[in-house]
Coordinates of C-alpha atoms in Angstrom, one line a residue:
M1016 CA 0.0 -59.3 -16.6
T1017 CA 1.8 -58.8 -13.5
G1018 CA 3.9 -56.0 -15.1
W1019 CA 0.4 -54.2 -15.7
M1020 CA -0.8 -54.4 -12.4
A1021 CA 2.4 -52.9 -11.0
A1022 CA 2.1 -50.2 -13.5
A1023 CA -1.3 -49.3 -12.2
A1024 CA -0.4 -49.6 -8.6
V1025 CA 2.5 -46.9 -9.1
A1026 CA 0.1 -44.8 -10.8
V1027 CA -2.4 -45.0 -8.2
V1028 CA 0.4 -44.1 -5.8
A1029 CA 1.6 -41.3 -7.6
G1030 CA -2.1 -39.9 -8.0
I1031 CA -2.5 -40.2 -4.3
G1032 CA 0.9 -38.6 -3.6
A1033 CA -0.1 -35.6 -6.3
V1034 CA -3.3 -35.3 -4.1
A1035 CA -1.6 -35.0 -0.9
L1036 CA 0.9 -32.6 -2.1
A1037 CA -2.1 -30.3 -3.5
Q1038 CA -3.7 -30.4 -0.2
G1039 CA -0.5 -29.1 1.6
G1040 CA 1.4 -32.4 2.0
T1041 CA -1.2 -34.5 4.1
L1042 CA -3.9 -36.8 3.3
D1043 CA -6.2 -35.4 5.7
P1044 CA -9.4 -33.4 4.0
P1045 CA -9.1 -29.8 3.5
T1046 CA -10.3 -27.8 6.9
E1047 CA -13.1 -25.7 6.9
P1048 CA -12.5 -21.7 7.0
M1049 CA -12.9 -20.1 10.4
S1050 CA -16.5 -19.1 11.6
E1051 CA -16.9 -15.3 12.8
E1052 CA -17.3 -16.6 16.1
S1053 CA -14.1 -18.1 16.0
V1054 CA -12.0 -15.4 14.7
Q1055 CA -13.5 -13.1 17.4
Q1056 CA -12.5 -15.6 20.0
A1057 CA -8.9 -15.8 18.4
L1058 CA -8.7 -12.1 18.4
D1059 CA -9.9 -11.9 22.0
D1060 CA -7.5 -14.4 23.1
S1061 CA -4.4 -12.7 21.2
E1062 CA -5.3 -9.5 22.6
S1063 CA -5.6 -10.7 26.5
N1064 CA -2.2 -12.3 26.1
Q1065 CA -0.4 -9.2 25.1
P1066 CA 1.5 -7.6 28.1
S1067 CA 0.7 -4.3 29.3
D1068 CA 2.6 -1.5 30.9
D1069 CA 0.5 0.5 33.5
A1070 CA 2.4 3.5 33.3
S1071 CA 1.6 3.7 30.0
A1072 CA -1.7 2.5 29.7
S1073 CA -3.5 5.6 31.3
E1074 CA -1.8 7.7 28.6
S1075 CA -2.6 7.4 24.9
P1076 CA 0.3 7.2 22.8
S1077 CA 0.9 9.5 20.0
P1078 CA 2.0 8.1 16.5
T1079 CA 5.5 9.0 15.3
P1080 CA 6.3 9.3 11.5
S1081 CA 7.5 6.1 11.6
D1082 CA 4.5 4.3 12.8
E1083 CA 2.6 5.5 10.0
P1084 CA 2.5 3.5 6.8
D1085 CA 3.6 5.2 3.7
A1086 CA 0.8 3.6 1.2
T1087 CA -1.9 5.3 3.0
P1088 CA -1.0 9.2 4.1
S1089 CA -3.5 10.8 6.3
P1090 CA -3.4 14.4 6.0
G1091 CA -2.9 17.0 9.1
A1092 CA -2.9 20.5 9.2
G1093 CA -1.1 22.0 6.5
E1094 CA -1.1 18.9 4.6
Q1095 CA -3.0 17.5 1.5
V1096 CA -3.4 14.6 -0.3
F1097 CA -3.6 14.7 -4.2
G1098 CA -3.8 12.2 -7.1
G1099 CA -5.3 10.9 -10.1
A1100 CA -5.0 7.7 -12.6
G1101 CA -1.3 7.5 -11.9
G1102 CA -1.1 7.5 -8.0
T1103 CA -1.5 9.5 -4.7
F1104 CA 0.8 11.9 -3.0
L1105 CA 1.2 13.9 0.3
A1106 CA 2.0 17.5 0.3
S1107 CA 2.6 19.4 3.3
C1108 CA 3.1 23.2 3.7
D1109 CA 5.6 25.0 6.4
G1110 CA 4.7 28.7 5.5
T1111 CA 5.1 29.3 1.8
Q1112 CA 7.5 26.4 1.4
V1113 CA 5.9 22.9 0.2
T1114 CA 7.5 19.4 0.4
I1115 CA 6.0 16.3 -1.3
E1116 CA 6.2 13.8 1.7
S1117 CA 5.4 10.7 0.2
W1118 CA 3.9 9.0 -2.8
T1119 CA 2.4 5.7 -4.1
P1120 CA 1.8 5.0 -8.0
S1121 CA -1.2 3.1 -9.0
Q1122 CA -0.7 -0.3 -10.4
G1123 CA 1.3 -0.3 -13.7
W1124 CA 2.5 3.4 -13.2
Q1125 CA 5.8 4.6 -11.5
V1126 CA 7.2 7.9 -10.3
S1127 CA 9.6 9.4 -12.9
N1128 CA 10.3 12.5 -11.4
V1129 CA 9.9 14.1 -8.0
E1130 CA 11.0 17.4 -6.3
S1131 CA 10.5 16.5 -2.9
V1132 CA 12.8 19.2 -1.1
P1133 CA 11.3 22.4 0.6
A1134 CA 10.6 24.9 -1.9
A1135 CA 7.9 27.2 -3.4
D1136 CA 6.7 24.8 -5.9
A1137 CA 7.4 21.1 -5.8
E1138 CA 6.3 18.8 -8.7
I1139 CA 6.0 14.9 -9.2
E1140 CA 5.3 12.9 -12.3
F1141 CA 3.5 9.9 -12.6
E1142 CA 4.2 7.5 -16.0
S1143 CA 2.7 4.2 -17.4
E1144 CA 3.7 2.6 -20.7
S1145 CA 0.8 4.8 -22.3
D1146 CA 0.3 7.8 -20.1
E1147 CA 1.8 10.5 -18.2
E1148 CA 0.5 12.9 -15.3
E1149 CA 2.8 15.7 -14.0
Y1150 CA 1.6 17.5 -10.8
S1151 CA 2.7 21.0 -9.5
V1152 CA 1.8 22.1 -5.8
R1153 CA 2.2 25.3 -4.1
C1154 CA 1.3 26.5 -0.5
V1155 CA -1.5 29.1 -0.6
D1156 CA -2.3 30.4 2.9
G1157 CA -0.2 27.4 4.5
V1158 CA -2.3 24.6 2.7
P1159 CA -0.9 22.6 -0.6
Q1160 CA -2.9 23.7 -3.4
L1161 CA -2.4 21.8 -6.9
G1162 CA -0.9 24.5 -9.5
S1163 CA -1.5 22.5 -12.6
A1164 CA -1.8 18.6 -13.9
D1165 CA -0.8 18.1 -17.3
D1166 CA -1.9 14.9 -18.8
D1167 CA -0.1 13.4 -21.8
T1168 CA 1.7 16.5 -22.5
G1169 CA 5.0 15.7 -20.3
D1170 CA 5.6 19.6 -20.2
D1171 CA 4.7 22.4 -18.0
S1172 CA 3.3 24.7 -20.7
G1173 CA -0.1 24.8 -18.8
D1174 CA 1.7 26.4 -15.4
D1175 CA -0.1 29.5 -14.8
G1176 CA 2.7 31.2 -12.9

């Protein structure tokens, strides 16, 4: 009977150890989520601990292109965001020359072709396992305009120019 008791004790200890691992390696009870007040206090504390430069505090810094994330482009003058089921892209114009600046495919999609150099016409193609979207962009009065968006064809025969 002592063999049975030893096996039971080992099983209990193993169970307690498994619970401890599931709780992050501790036997302490799980912690409660932070309240809104606690979150706000932590944010206020972190803001007050950051160093400030008096010389630059009076000036508002302007973002550089490296400061802006590629995943969420925000259009400016001569820029336009386009997209569909396959993803989104940012196009910009410099006179009559269009450039596809950045692109983000949707989940399950990928960019199979992109012509992003400055040209009179720029193209981008998004593909999934079962679908395809192709976009052509031109500059009209200094603003990017969608030329054609072919879906499921893979060709540019619907191009009007």
